[in-house]
Amino acid sequence: MVDMFCLLIPPAGGDELQGMKKGIAELADLVIITKSDGDLKPAARRIQAEYMSALKLIRKRSKVWNPLVLRISALNKDSIPELWDKMKTFQKLKLESNELQMRRDRQLKVWMWRHIQDNITQMFKEHAGVKSQIASLEDQVTRGIITPGFAADTLLKAFSKST
């Protein structure tokens, strides 16, 4: 959970749009093509163009910001100041629009519920009536003897009987 999600993509890494296929690029506020120097500069330009085209197809998540695709070179220090300026612009726009605070509020709620889920799951697994059946039911599920739903219902019944 972050205020700004930056996806770093090295050039010539094989399937250039792999991030798009995995759905991670659609989360990015900035896509940064790294190592845009030397022999890799043409590949970096090509990847930048591909990501720019692909990002146009993604549903807009912000009223004040559209994801950008930038090329940088840490070796030559190319575009590092421009990248930093874009990050500051992002922060300014998100703060002024209150989108940053709304994002943080959503994150806090997610953290709260994850904490509850983690604790409930741990309590559930440690419950005597459940703990004694877990290994057997998991084995039966993986061997296709029972369905995951049936196993879950069995464990939930064991848990609810003695709580």
PDB file of C-alpha atoms in Angstrom, residues 68-157:
ATOM      1  CA  LEU A  68       2.745   8.191 -17.501  1.00  0.00           C
ATOM      2  CA  VAL A  69       5.452   6.127 -19.151  1.00  0.00           C
ATOM      3  CA  LEU A  70       8.937   7.595 -18.773  1.00  0.00           C
ATOM      4  CA  ARG A  71      12.405   6.439 -19.780  1.00  0.00           C
ATOM      5  CA  ILE A  72      15.359   6.988 -17.454  1.00  0.00           C
ATOM      6  CA  SER A  73      19.030   6.164 -17.234  1.00  0.00           C
ATOM      7  CA  ALA A  74      20.659   6.078 -13.836  1.00  0.00           C
ATOM      8  CA  LEU A  75      23.990   5.480 -15.564  1.00  0.00           C
ATOM      9  CA  ASN A  76      23.801   8.743 -17.524  1.00  0.00           C
ATOM     10  CA  LYS A  77      21.464  10.418 -15.033  1.00  0.00           C
ATOM     11  CA  ASP A  78      19.048  11.021 -17.941  1.00  0.00           C
ATOM     12  CA  SER A  79      15.517  12.101 -17.025  1.00  0.00           C
ATOM     13  CA  ILE A  80      15.994  11.590 -13.275  1.00  0.00           C
ATOM     14  CA  PRO A  81      15.092  15.237 -12.468  1.00  0.00           C
ATOM     15  CA  GLU A  82      12.088  14.999 -14.813  1.00  0.00           C
ATOM     16  CA  LEU A  83      10.965  11.827 -13.085  1.00  0.00           C
ATOM     17  CA  TRP A  84      11.208  13.524  -9.706  1.00  0.00           C
ATOM     18  CA  ASP A  85       9.196  16.488 -11.051  1.00  0.00           C
ATOM     19  CA  LYS A  86       6.451  14.129 -12.248  1.00  0.00           C
ATOM     20  CA  MET A  87       6.375  12.489  -8.816  1.00  0.00           C
ATOM     21  CA  LYS A  88       6.029  15.882  -7.128  1.00  0.00           C
ATOM     22  CA  THR A  89       3.286  16.877  -9.585  1.00  0.00           C
ATOM     23  CA  PHE A  90       1.464  13.630  -8.839  1.00  0.00           C
ATOM     24  CA  GLN A  91       1.635  14.325  -5.104  1.00  0.00           C
ATOM     25  CA  LYS A  92       0.472  17.930  -5.519  1.00  0.00           C
ATOM     26  CA  LEU A  93      -2.506  16.995  -7.709  1.00  0.00           C
ATOM     27  CA  LYS A  94      -3.520  14.103  -5.494  1.00  0.00           C
ATOM     28  CA  LEU A  95      -3.294  16.210  -2.335  1.00  0.00           C
ATOM     29  CA  GLU A  96      -5.226  19.128  -3.825  1.00  0.00           C
ATOM     30  CA  SER A  97      -8.008  16.859  -5.095  1.00  0.00           C
ATOM     31  CA  ASN A  98      -8.156  14.916  -1.812  1.00  0.00           C
ATOM     32  CA  GLU A  99      -7.612  11.686  -3.778  1.00  0.00           C
ATOM     33  CA  LEU A 100      -4.465  10.945  -1.791  1.00  0.00           C
ATOM     34  CA  GLN A 101      -6.308  11.130   1.526  1.00  0.00           C
ATOM     35  CA  MET A 102      -9.153   9.011   0.160  1.00  0.00           C
ATOM     36  CA  ARG A 103      -6.597   6.416  -1.036  1.00  0.00           C
ATOM     37  CA  ARG A 104      -4.934   6.380   2.358  1.00  0.00           C
ATOM     38  CA  ASP A 105      -8.318   6.029   4.077  1.00  0.00           C
ATOM     39  CA  ARG A 106      -9.122   3.006   1.887  1.00  0.00           C
ATOM     40  CA  GLN A 107      -5.720   1.527   2.698  1.00  0.00           C
ATOM     41  CA  LEU A 108      -6.282   1.944   6.429  1.00  0.00           C
ATOM     42  CA  LYS A 109      -9.622   0.141   6.175  1.00  0.00           C
ATOM     43  CA  VAL A 110      -8.012  -2.678   4.184  1.00  0.00           C
ATOM     44  CA  TRP A 111      -5.269  -3.010   6.812  1.00  0.00           C
ATOM     45  CA  MET A 112      -7.872  -3.119   9.583  1.00  0.00           C
ATOM     46  CA  TRP A 113      -9.838  -5.909   7.888  1.00  0.00           C
ATOM     47  CA  ARG A 114      -6.702  -7.862   6.971  1.00  0.00           C
ATOM     48  CA  HIS A 115      -5.624  -7.731  10.600  1.00  0.00           C
ATOM     49  CA  ILE A 116      -9.025  -9.036  11.656  1.00  0.00           C
ATOM     50  CA  GLN A 117      -8.953 -11.763   8.995  1.00  0.00           C
ATOM     51  CA  ASP A 118      -5.440 -12.827   9.958  1.00  0.00           C
ATOM     52  CA  ASN A 119      -6.365 -13.066  13.618  1.00  0.00           C
ATOM     53  CA  ILE A 120      -9.646 -14.842  13.012  1.00  0.00           C
ATOM     54  CA  THR A 121      -7.957 -17.302  10.670  1.00  0.00           C
ATOM     55  CA  GLN A 122      -5.268 -17.993  13.266  1.00  0.00           C
ATOM     56  CA  MET A 123      -7.878 -18.478  16.019  1.00  0.00           C
ATOM     57  CA  PHE A 124      -9.850 -20.742  13.689  1.00  0.00           C
ATOM     58  CA  LYS A 125      -6.836 -22.925  12.839  1.00  0.00           C
ATOM     59  CA  GLU A 126      -5.853 -23.237  16.500  1.00  0.00           C
ATOM     60  CA  HIS A 127      -9.359 -24.213  17.634  1.00  0.00           C
ATOM     61  CA  ALA A 128      -9.241 -27.772  18.950  1.00  0.00           C
ATOM     62  CA  GLY A 129     -12.268 -28.991  16.968  1.00  0.00           C
ATOM     63  CA  VAL A 130     -10.836 -27.575  13.770  1.00  0.00           C
ATOM     64  CA  LYS A 131      -7.155 -28.327  14.296  1.00  0.00           C
ATOM     65  CA  SER A 132      -7.792 -32.026  14.700  1.00  0.00           C
ATOM     66  CA  GLN A 133      -9.498 -32.255  11.287  1.00  0.00           C
ATOM     67  CA  ILE A 134      -7.420 -29.933   9.104  1.00  0.00           C
ATOM     68  CA  ALA A 135      -4.790 -32.389   7.862  1.00  0.00           C
ATOM     69  CA  SER A 136      -7.305 -35.093   7.012  1.00  0.00           C
ATOM     70  CA  LEU A 137      -9.689 -32.737   5.232  1.00  0.00           C
ATOM     71  CA  GLU A 138      -6.873 -31.040   3.280  1.00  0.00           C
ATOM     72  CA  ASP A 139      -5.670 -34.469   2.163  1.00  0.00           C
ATOM     73  CA  GLN A 140      -9.166 -35.479   1.052  1.00  0.00           C
ATOM     74  CA  VAL A 141      -9.566 -32.215  -0.862  1.00  0.00           C
ATOM     75  CA  THR A 142      -6.254 -32.581  -2.695  1.00  0.00           C
ATOM     76  CA  ARG A 143      -7.069 -36.199  -3.614  1.00  0.00           C
ATOM     77  CA  GLY A 144     -10.477 -35.129  -4.962  1.00  0.00           C
ATOM     78  CA  ILE A 145     -12.458 -37.153  -2.429  1.00  0.00           C
ATOM     79  CA  ILE A 146     -14.350 -34.115  -1.124  1.00  0.00           C
ATOM     80  CA  THR A 147     -14.814 -30.600  -2.432  1.00  0.00           C
ATOM     81  CA  PRO A 148     -13.110 -27.575  -0.846  1.00  0.00           C
ATOM     82  CA  GLY A 149     -16.555 -26.230   0.018  1.00  0.00           C
ATOM     83  CA  PHE A 150     -17.527 -29.407   1.880  1.00  0.00           C
ATOM     84  CA  ALA A 151     -14.241 -29.350   3.808  1.00  0.00           C
ATOM     85  CA  ALA A 152     -14.739 -25.706   4.715  1.00  0.00           C
ATOM     86  CA  ASP A 153     -18.306 -26.338   5.863  1.00  0.00           C
ATOM     87  CA  THR A 154     -17.121 -29.255   8.000  1.00  0.00           C
ATOM     88  CA  LEU A 155     -14.483 -27.081   9.694  1.00  0.00           C
ATOM     89  CA  LEU A 156     -16.921 -24.190  10.175  1.00  0.00           C
ATOM     90  CA  LYS A 157     -19.436 -26.526  11.838  1.00  0.00           C
TER      91      LYS A 157
END
